[in-house]
Coordinates of C-alpha atoms in Angstrom, one line a residue:
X23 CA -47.0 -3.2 -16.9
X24 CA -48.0 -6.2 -15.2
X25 CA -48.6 -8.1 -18.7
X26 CA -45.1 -7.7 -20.0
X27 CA -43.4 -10.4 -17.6
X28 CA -45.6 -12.9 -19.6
X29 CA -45.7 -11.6 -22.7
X30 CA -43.3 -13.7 -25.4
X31 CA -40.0 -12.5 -25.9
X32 CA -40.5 -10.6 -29.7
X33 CA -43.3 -8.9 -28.9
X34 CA -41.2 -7.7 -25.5
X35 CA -38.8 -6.6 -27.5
X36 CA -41.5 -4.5 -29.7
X37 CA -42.9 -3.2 -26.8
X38 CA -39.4 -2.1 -25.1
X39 CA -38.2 -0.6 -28.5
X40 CA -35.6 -3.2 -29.1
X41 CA -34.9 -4.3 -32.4
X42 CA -34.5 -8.0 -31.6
X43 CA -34.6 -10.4 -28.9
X44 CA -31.1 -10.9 -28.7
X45 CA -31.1 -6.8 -27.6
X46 CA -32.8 -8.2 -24.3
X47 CA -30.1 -10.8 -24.1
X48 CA -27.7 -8.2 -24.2
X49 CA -29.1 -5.7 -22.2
X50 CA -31.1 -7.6 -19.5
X51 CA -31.3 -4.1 -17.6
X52 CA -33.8 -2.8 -20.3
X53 CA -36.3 -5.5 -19.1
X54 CA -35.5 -5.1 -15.6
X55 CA -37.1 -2.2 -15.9
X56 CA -40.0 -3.2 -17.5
X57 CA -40.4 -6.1 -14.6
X58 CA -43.9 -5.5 -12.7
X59 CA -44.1 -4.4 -9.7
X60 CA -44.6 -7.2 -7.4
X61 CA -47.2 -6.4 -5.1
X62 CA -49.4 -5.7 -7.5
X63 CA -48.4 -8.6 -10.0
X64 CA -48.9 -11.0 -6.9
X65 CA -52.3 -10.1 -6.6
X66 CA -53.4 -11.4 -9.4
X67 CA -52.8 -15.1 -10.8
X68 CA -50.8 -15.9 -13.7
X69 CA -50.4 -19.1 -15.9
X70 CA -49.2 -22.1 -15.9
X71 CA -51.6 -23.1 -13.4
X72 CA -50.9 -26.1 -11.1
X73 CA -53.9 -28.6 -12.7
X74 CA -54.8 -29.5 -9.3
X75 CA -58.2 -29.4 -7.4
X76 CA -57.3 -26.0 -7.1
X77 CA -55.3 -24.9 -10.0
X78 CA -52.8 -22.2 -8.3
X79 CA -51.3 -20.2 -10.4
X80 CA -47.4 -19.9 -10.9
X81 CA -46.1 -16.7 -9.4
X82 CA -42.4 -16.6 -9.4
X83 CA -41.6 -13.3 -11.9
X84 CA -39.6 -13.9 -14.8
X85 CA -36.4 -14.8 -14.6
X86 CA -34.9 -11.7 -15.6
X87 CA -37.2 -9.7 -13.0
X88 CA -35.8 -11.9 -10.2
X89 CA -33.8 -10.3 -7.9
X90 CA -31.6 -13.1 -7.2
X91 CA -30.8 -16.9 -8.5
X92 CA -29.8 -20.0 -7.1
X93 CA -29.0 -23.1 -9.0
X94 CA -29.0 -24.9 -5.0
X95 CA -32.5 -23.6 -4.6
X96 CA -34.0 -24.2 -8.4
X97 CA -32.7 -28.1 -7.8
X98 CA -34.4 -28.4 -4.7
X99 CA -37.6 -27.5 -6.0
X100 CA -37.3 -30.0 -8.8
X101 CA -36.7 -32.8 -6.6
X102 CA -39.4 -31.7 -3.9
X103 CA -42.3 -30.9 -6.8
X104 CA -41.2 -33.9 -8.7
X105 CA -42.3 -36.0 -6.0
X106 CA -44.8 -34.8 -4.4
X107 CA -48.2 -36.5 -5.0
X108 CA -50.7 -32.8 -4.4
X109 CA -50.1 -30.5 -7.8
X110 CA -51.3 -27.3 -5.9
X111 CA -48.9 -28.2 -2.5
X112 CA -46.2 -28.6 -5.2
X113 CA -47.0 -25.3 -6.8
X114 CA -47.5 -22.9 -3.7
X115 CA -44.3 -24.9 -2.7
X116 CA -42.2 -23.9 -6.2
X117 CA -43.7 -20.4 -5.3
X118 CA -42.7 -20.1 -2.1
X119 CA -39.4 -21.8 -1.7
X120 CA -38.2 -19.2 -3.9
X121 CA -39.7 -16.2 -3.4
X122 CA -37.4 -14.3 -0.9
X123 CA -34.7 -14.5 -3.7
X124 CA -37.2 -13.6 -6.6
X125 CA -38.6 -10.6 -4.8
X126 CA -36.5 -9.2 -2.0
X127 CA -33.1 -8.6 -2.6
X128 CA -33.4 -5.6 -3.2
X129 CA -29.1 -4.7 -3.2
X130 CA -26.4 -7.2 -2.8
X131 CA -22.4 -7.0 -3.7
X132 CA -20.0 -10.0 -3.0
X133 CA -17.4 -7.3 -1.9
X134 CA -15.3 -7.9 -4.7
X135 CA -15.7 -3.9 -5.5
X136 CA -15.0 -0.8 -3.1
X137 CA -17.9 0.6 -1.6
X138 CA -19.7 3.5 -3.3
X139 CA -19.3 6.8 -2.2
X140 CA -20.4 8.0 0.9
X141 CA -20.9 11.1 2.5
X142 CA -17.2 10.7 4.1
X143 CA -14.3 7.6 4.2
X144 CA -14.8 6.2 7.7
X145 CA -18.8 5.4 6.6
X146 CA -17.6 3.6 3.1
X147 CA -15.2 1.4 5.1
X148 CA -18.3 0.4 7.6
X149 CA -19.7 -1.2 4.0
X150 CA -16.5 -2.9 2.8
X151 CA -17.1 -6.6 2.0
X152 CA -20.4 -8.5 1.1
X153 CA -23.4 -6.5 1.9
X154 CA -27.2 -7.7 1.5
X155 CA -30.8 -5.8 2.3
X156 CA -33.2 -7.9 2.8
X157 CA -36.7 -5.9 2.0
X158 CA -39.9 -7.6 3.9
X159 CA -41.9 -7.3 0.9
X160 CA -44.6 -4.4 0.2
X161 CA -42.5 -2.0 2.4
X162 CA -39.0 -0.9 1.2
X163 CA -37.3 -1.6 4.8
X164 CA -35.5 -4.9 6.7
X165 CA -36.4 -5.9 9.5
X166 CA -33.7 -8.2 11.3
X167 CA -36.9 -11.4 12.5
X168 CA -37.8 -10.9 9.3
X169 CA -35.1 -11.1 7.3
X170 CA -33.6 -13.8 9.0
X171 CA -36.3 -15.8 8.9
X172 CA -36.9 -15.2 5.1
X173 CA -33.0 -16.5 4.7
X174 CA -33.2 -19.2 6.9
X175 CA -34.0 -21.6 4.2
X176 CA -31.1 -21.7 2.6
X177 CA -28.6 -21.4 5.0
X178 CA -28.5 -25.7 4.6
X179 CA -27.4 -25.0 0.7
X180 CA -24.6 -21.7 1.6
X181 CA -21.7 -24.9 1.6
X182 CA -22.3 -26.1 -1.4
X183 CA -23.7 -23.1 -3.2
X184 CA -20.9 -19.8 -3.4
X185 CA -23.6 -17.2 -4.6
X186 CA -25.8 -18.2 -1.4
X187 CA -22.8 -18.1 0.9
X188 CA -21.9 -15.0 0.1
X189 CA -25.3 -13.5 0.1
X190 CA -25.7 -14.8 3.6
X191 CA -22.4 -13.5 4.5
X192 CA -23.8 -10.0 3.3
X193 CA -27.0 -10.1 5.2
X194 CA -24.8 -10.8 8.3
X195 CA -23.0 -7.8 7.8
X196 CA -25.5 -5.4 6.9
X197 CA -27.4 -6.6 9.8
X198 CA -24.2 -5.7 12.1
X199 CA -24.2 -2.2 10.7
X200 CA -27.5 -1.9 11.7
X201 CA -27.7 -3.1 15.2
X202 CA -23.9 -0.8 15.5
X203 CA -25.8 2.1 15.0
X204 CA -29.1 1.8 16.4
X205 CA -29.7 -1.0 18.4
X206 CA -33.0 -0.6 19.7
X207 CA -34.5 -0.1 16.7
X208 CA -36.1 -3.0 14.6
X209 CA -36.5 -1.6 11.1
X210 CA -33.7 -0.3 8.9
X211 CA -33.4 2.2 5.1
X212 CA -31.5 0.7 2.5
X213 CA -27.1 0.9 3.0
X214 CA -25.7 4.1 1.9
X215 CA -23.9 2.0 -1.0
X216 CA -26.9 0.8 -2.4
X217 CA -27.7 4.1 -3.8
X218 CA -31.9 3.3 -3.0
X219 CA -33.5 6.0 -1.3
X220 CA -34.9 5.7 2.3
X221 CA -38.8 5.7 2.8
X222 CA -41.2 7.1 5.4
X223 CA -43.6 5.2 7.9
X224 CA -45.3 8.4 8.1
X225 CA -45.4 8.0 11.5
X226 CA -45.1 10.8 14.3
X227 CA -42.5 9.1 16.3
X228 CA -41.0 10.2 19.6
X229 CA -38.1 8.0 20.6
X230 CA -35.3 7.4 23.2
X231 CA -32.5 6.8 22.4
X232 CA -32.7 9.2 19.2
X233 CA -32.1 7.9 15.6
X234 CA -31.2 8.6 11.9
X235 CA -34.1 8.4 9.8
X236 CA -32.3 8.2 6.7
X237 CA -30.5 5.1 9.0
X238 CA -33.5 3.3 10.3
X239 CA -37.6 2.8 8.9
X240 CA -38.8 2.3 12.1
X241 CA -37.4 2.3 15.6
X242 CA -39.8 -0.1 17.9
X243 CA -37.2 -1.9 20.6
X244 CA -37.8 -5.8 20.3
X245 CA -35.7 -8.3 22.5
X246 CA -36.1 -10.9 19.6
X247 CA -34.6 -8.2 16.7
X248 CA -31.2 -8.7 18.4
X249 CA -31.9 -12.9 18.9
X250 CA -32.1 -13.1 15.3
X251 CA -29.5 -11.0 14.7
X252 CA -27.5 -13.7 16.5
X253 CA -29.3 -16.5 14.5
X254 CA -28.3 -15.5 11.3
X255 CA -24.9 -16.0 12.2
X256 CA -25.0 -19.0 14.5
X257 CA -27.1 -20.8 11.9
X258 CA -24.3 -20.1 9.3
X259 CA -22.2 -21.5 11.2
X260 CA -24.2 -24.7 12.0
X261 CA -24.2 -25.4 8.1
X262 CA -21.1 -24.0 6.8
X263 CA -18.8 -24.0 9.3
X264 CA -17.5 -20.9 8.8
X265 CA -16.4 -18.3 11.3
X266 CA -16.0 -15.7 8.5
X267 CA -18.4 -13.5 9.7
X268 CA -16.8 -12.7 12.8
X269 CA -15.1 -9.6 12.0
X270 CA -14.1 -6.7 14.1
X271 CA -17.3 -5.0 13.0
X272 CA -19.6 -7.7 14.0
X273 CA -17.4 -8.0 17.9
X274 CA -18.6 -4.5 18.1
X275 CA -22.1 -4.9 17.4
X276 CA -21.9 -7.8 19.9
X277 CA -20.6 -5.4 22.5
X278 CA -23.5 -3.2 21.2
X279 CA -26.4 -5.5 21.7
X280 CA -25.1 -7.0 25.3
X281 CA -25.0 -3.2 26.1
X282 CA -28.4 -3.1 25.3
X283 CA -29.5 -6.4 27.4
X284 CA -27.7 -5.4 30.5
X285 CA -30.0 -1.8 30.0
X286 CA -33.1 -3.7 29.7
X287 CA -32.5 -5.8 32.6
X288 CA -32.9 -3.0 35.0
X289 CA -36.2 -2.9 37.0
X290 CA -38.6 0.3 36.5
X291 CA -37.7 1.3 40.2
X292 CA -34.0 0.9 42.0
X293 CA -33.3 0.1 45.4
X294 CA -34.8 2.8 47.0
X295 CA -38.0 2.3 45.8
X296 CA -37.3 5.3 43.1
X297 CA -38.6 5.5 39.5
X298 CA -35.9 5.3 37.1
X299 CA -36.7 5.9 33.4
X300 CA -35.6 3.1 31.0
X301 CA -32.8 4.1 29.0
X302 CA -35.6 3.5 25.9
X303 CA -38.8 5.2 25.6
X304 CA -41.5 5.1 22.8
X305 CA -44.5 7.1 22.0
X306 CA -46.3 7.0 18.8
X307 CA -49.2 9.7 18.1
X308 CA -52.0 7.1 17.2
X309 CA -55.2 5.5 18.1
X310 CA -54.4 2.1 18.6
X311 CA -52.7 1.5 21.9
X312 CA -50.6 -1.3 20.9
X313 CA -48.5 1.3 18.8
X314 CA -47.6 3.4 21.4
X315 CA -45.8 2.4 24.8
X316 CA -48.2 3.7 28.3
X317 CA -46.5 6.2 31.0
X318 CA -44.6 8.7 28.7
X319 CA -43.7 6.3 26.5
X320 CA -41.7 3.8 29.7
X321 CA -44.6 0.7 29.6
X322 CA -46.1 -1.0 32.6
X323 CA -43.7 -1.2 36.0
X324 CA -41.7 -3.9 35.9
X325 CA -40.2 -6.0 39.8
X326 CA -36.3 -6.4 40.1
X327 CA -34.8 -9.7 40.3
X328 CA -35.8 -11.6 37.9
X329 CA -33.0 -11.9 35.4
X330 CA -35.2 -11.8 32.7
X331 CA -34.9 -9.0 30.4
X332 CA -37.3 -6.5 28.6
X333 CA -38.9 -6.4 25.3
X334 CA -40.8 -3.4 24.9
X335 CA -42.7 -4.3 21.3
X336 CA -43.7 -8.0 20.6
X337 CA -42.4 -9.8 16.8
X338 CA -45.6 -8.3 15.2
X339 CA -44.5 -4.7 16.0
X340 CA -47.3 -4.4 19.1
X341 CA -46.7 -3.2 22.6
X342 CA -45.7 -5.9 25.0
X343 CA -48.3 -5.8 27.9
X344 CA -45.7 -7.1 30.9
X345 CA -42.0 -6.0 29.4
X346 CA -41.2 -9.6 30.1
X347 CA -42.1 -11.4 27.1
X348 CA -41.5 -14.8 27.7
X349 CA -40.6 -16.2 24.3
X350 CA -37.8 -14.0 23.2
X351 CA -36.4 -14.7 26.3
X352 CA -36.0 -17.8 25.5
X353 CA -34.7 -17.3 22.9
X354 CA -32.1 -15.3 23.4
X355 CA -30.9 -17.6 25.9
X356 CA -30.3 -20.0 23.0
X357 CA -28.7 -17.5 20.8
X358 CA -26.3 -16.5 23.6
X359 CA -25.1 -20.1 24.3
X360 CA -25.3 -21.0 20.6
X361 CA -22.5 -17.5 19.8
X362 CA -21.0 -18.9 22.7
X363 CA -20.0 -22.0 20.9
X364 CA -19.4 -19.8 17.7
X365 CA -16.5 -17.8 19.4
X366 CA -15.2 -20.6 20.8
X367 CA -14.4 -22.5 17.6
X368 CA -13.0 -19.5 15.7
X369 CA -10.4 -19.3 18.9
X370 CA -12.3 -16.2 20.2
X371 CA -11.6 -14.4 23.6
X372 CA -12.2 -16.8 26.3
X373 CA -13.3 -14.6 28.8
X374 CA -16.2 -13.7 26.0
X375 CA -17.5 -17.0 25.7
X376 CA -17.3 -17.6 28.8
X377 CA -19.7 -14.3 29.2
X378 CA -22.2 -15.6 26.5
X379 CA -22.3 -19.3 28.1
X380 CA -23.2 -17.6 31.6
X381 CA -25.2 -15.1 30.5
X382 CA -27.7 -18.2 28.2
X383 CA -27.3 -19.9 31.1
X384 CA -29.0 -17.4 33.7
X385 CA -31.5 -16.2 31.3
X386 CA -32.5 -20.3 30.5
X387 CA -32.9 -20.2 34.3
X388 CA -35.0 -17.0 34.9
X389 CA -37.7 -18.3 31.7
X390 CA -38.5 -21.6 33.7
X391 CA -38.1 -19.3 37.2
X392 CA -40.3 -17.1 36.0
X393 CA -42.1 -17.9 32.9
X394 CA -43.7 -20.6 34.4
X395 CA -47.2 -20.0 35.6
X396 CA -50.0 -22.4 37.6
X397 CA -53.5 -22.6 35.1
X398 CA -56.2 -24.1 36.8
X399 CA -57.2 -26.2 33.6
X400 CA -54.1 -27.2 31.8
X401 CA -51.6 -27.1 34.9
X402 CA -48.1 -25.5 34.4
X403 CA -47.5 -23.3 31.6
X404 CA -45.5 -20.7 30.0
X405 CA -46.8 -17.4 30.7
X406 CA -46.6 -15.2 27.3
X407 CA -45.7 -12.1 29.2
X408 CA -44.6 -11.2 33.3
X409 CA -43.7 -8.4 35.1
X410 CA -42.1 -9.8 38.2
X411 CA -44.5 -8.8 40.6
X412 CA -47.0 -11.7 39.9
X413 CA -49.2 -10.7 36.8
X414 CA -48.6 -12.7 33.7
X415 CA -50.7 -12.5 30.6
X416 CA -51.8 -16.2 29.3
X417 CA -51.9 -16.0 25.8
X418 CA -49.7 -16.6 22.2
X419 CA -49.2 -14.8 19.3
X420 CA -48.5 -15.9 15.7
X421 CA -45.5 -14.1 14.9
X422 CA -42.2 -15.8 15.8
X423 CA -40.6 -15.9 18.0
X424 CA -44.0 -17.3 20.3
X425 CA -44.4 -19.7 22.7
X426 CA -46.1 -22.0 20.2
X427 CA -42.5 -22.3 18.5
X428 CA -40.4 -22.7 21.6
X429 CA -39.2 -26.3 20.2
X430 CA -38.3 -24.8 16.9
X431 CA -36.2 -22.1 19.0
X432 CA -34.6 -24.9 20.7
X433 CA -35.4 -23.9 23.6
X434 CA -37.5 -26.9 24.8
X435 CA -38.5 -30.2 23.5
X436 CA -42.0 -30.6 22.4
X437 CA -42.5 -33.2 24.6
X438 CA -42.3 -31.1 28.1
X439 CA -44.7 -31.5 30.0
X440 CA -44.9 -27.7 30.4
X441 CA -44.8 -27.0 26.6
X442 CA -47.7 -29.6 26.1
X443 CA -49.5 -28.0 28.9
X444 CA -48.7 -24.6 27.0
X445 CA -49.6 -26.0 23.5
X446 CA -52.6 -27.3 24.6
X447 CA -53.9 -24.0 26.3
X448 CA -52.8 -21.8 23.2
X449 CA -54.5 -23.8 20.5
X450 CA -58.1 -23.5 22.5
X451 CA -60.4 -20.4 22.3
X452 CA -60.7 -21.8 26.2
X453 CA -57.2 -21.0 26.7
X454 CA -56.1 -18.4 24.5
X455 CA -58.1 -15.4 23.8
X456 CA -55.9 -15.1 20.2
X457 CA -57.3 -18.7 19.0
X458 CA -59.6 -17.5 16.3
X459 CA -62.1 -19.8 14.5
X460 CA -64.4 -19.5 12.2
X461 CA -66.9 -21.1 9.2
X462 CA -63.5 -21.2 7.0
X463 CA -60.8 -20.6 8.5
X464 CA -58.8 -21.1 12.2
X465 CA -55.6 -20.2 13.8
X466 CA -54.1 -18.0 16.2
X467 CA -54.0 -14.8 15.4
X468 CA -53.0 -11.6 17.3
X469 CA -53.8 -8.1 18.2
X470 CA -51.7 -6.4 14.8
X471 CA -54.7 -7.5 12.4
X472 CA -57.5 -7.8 14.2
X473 CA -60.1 -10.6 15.9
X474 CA -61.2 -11.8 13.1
X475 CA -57.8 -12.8 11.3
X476 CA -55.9 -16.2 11.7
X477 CA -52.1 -16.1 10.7
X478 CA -51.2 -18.8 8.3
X479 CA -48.1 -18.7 10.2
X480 CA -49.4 -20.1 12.9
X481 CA -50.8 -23.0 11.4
X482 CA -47.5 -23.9 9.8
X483 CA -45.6 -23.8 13.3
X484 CA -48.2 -26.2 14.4
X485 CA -47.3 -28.3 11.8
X486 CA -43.6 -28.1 12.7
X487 CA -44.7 -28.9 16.6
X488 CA -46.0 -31.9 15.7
X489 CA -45.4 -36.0 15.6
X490 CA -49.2 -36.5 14.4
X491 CA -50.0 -37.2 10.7
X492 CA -53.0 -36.1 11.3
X493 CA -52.4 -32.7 12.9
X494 CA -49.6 -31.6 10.5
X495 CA -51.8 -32.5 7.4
X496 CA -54.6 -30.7 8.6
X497 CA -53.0 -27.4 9.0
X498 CA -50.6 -27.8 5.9
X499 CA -53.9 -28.0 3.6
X500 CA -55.6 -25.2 5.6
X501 CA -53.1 -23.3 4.2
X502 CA -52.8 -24.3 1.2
X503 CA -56.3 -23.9 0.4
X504 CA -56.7 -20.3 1.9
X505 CA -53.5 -19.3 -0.5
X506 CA -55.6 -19.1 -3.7
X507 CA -53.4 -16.9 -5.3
X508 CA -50.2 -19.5 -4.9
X509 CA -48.7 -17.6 -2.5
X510 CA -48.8 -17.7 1.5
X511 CA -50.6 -14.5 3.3
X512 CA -50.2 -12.9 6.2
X513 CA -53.4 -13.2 8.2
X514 CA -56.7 -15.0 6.9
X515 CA -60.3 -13.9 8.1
X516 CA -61.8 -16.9 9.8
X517 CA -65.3 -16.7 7.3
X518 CA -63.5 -15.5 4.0
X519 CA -60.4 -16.8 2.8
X520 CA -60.6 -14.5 0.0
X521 CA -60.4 -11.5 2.6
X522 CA -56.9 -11.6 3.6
X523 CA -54.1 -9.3 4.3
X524 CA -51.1 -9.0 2.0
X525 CA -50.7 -11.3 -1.5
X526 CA -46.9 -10.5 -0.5
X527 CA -45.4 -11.5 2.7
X528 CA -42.0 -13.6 2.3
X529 CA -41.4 -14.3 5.8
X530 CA -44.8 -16.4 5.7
X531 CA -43.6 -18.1 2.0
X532 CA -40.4 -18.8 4.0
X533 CA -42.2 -20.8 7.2
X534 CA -44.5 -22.5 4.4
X535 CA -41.3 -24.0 2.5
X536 CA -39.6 -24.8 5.6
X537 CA -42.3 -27.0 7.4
X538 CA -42.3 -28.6 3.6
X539 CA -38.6 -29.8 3.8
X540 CA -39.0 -31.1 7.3
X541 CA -42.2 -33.0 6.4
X542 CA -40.2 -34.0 3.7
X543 CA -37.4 -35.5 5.5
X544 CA -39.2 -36.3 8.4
X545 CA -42.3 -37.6 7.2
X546 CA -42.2 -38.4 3.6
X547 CA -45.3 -40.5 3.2
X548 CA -47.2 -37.7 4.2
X549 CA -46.8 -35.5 1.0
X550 CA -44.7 -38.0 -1.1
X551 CA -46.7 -40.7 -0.6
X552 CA -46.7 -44.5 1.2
X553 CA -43.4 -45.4 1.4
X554 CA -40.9 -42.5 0.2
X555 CA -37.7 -42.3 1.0
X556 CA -36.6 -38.6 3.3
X557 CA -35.5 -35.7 1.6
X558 CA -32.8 -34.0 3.1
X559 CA -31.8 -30.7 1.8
X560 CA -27.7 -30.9 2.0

């Protein structure tokens, strides 16, 4: 199966049963089907190979196996790879760029036709307009960080590219149905209308509030799930200008999600001094305790009056340790000032916006109240999680959003004082237990995978964190050289680059491209040589 992609198109057609190659023109379905599957054709490496040093392969599918095209995003890799003076940065970058639309779309309709059938009228209306799921990769399910993340790349191409507008358009609105009707949960099935069938974690889940499997994949509650929800439309409208996707459906799952944040800014006890159960509650039958939440499922007390709200799992689907985790606080302050600003301009409520701006505002204020921790060696730092009673845990993560990546959130400049202190501390075994290093490898890494594993990840957020051509060189080719099979992995083991995790993850392809284009319009010399001119993608 996996040969077919490459094979030429007349012996293809042999090998289909088509009579000529024109039959594949005219049926492109027939070789649809024929397309490998992915994870299994990206673990292996395919010709043309990039005649660098270290001759990566090419590993976009064929173009009829693509799941989506982009005439924006094929033009920017021209211009990028043109220029760019290393042949195997310019391959894993025409790899990666792309990849999310090659591999991940797995259902997308511009809205032009009704919805298919659902079970009854009111659930094919919820689907009525442009629609997009957004699959991770190796797991049939979207997660909203993920997703938006993966899309984030060519939200600066949706003005002048239709197809890309309205596919972003579509993952905003899928998204909304999702947070609408189960806005705790972080993992979603394919849309009724896409006629794809749900999958299983095969998990032994018990969860509060109560969901549709056939609905959601998995239901871990994440604070930064619903911040990216908000980022996928604020960051539409920073490059488009549109305000299309502020329907009535999308005001609801507003409502929905600030519902949720006033919930999960209750303490664990009230004013009495009694225990009151969170309104979500998550126990998972397992043997690794970052799976499963402590105390029937509630998590570790948390102290009233800090304004900072809880996150019960961390970006890379673990258990927080202290509900407070600093960095999607911050980040949903951003988002809520950032839709604040959104609402505004379409002419929105005022009384809303006004909401939103207070709401980023107080939450801003309660990160630097109490995110902000005394270390006897680096001075004052963000703590990565608190629990208002005076524990903190020092460490970072590499999954976004992490305090590493606070500038990128916009939450801070990198030149705080606090988040130098910070960045200093989390890129030090000294400083951050998560800091993993070994004969080939180094990075932060993270309970999910394991202490021997470095996230690539990681590495390309320190690029991105950066005004040293030195420092964003070095971690740019330490992932390029551990991504021998042209495509960026999840987690590398510190004394094996060729013992990784996943040969498919598109969020990761996604950060990789990204810290390209800003090198590349930040700091040309760097990857197109002395004395390059910026390349802005516009």
């Amino acid at each position: 199966m996996t040969l077919l992609s490459s094979l030429p198109a007349i012996v293809l057609a042999i090998a289909l049963g088509v009579q000529s190659t024109a039959g594949l023109r005219d049926d492109p379905a027939i070789l649809r089907r024929a397309c490998p599957d992915y994870t299994s054709y990206s673990a292996a490496a395919h010709a043309p190979y990039s005649g660098g040093p270290l001759n990566l392969p090419f590993q976009r599918p064929a173009e009829a196996c693509r799941t989506f095209a982009s005439s924006a995003v094929d033009k920017v890799i021209e211009d990028v790879t043109s220029r760019m003076v290393d042949k195997d940065l310019a391959q894993l970058f025409q790899n990666a760029f792309p990849n999310t639309l090659d591999t991940t779309i797995r259902w997308h309709t511009n809205g032009s036709t009704p919805a298919a059938s659902s079970r009854n009228k009111r659930a094919s209306s919820q689907w009525e307009g442009a629609h997009t799921f957004v699959v991770t990769g190796d797991i049939n399910a979207e997660w909203l960080r993920d997703s938006t993340n993966q899309l984030s790349g060519y939200q600066a191409l949706a003005k002048k590219d239709q197809s890309l507008y309205t596919l972003l358009l579509g993952a905003i609105n899928t998204q909304v149905e999702y947070v609408i009707q189960s806005p705790y949960c972080n993992a979603f099935q394919p849309p009724p209308p896409s006629g794809l069938s749900p999958s299983s974690n095969n998990q032994d889940d018990k969860v509060h509030p109560a969901y549709e499997p056939s609905v959601v994949f998995e239901c871990k509650y994440e604070l930064d799930s619903l911040a990216h929800f908000l980022a996928l439309g604020t960051e539409f409208y920073e490059h488009t200008k549109s305000t299309e996707f502020l329907t009535s459906r999308w005001y609801t799952a507003l409502n929905t999600l600030l519902k949720v944040l006033d919930a999960q800014s209750e303490p664990t006890f009230d004013a009495q001094g009694q225990f009151v159960t969170n309104q979500y509650t998550f126990q998972r039958t397992t043997t690794a305790g970052t799976e499963t939440l402590n105390l029937d499922g509630v998590g570790n007390p948390l102290n009233s009056g800090t304004g900072l709200i809880r996150s019960a799992f961390r970006p890379s689907d673990d258990a927080t340790t202290f509900g407070f985790f600093i960095p999607p606080n911050a980040m949903m302050a951003v988002q809520l000032k950032k839709i604040a600003e959104v609402v505004k301009a379409a002419g929105g409520n005022s009384d809303l916006v006004k909401n939103l701006q207070q709401r980023g505002d107080a939450l801003d204020k309660a990160v630097w109240e109490h995110g902000v921790v005394h270390h006897a060696k680096y001075g004052d730092v963000f703590a990565f999680e608190v629990d208002g009673y005076g524990s903190r845990l020092l460490m970072d993560d590499a999954n976004m959003p992490s305090l590493l990546a606070l500038p990128l959130l916009g939450f801070t400049d990198q030149n705080n004082k606090v988040y130098k202190n910070t960045r200093k501390m989390i890129l030090e075994k000294a400083g951050n237990p998560y800091y993993l290093s070994g004969s080939a490898f180094h990075g932060i890494g993270g309970p999910h995978i394991g202490l021997q594993y470095a996230w690539p990840m990681s590495l390309l957020v320190q690029a991105m964190t950066t005004d040293s051509d030195s420092e964003i060189i070095e971690s740019i080719n330490l992932v390029r050289n551990s991504s021998l099979l042209g495509l960026v992995h999840e987690s590398i083991n510190v004394n094996d680059i060729k013992d990784y995790t996943r040969s498919w993850f598109a969020w990761a392809n996604s950060v990789f491209a990204q810290t390209i284009l800003k090198v590349a319009a930040q700091k040309p010399h760097l990857i197109f040589g002395e004395g390059a001119k910026p390349y802005v993608v516009e």
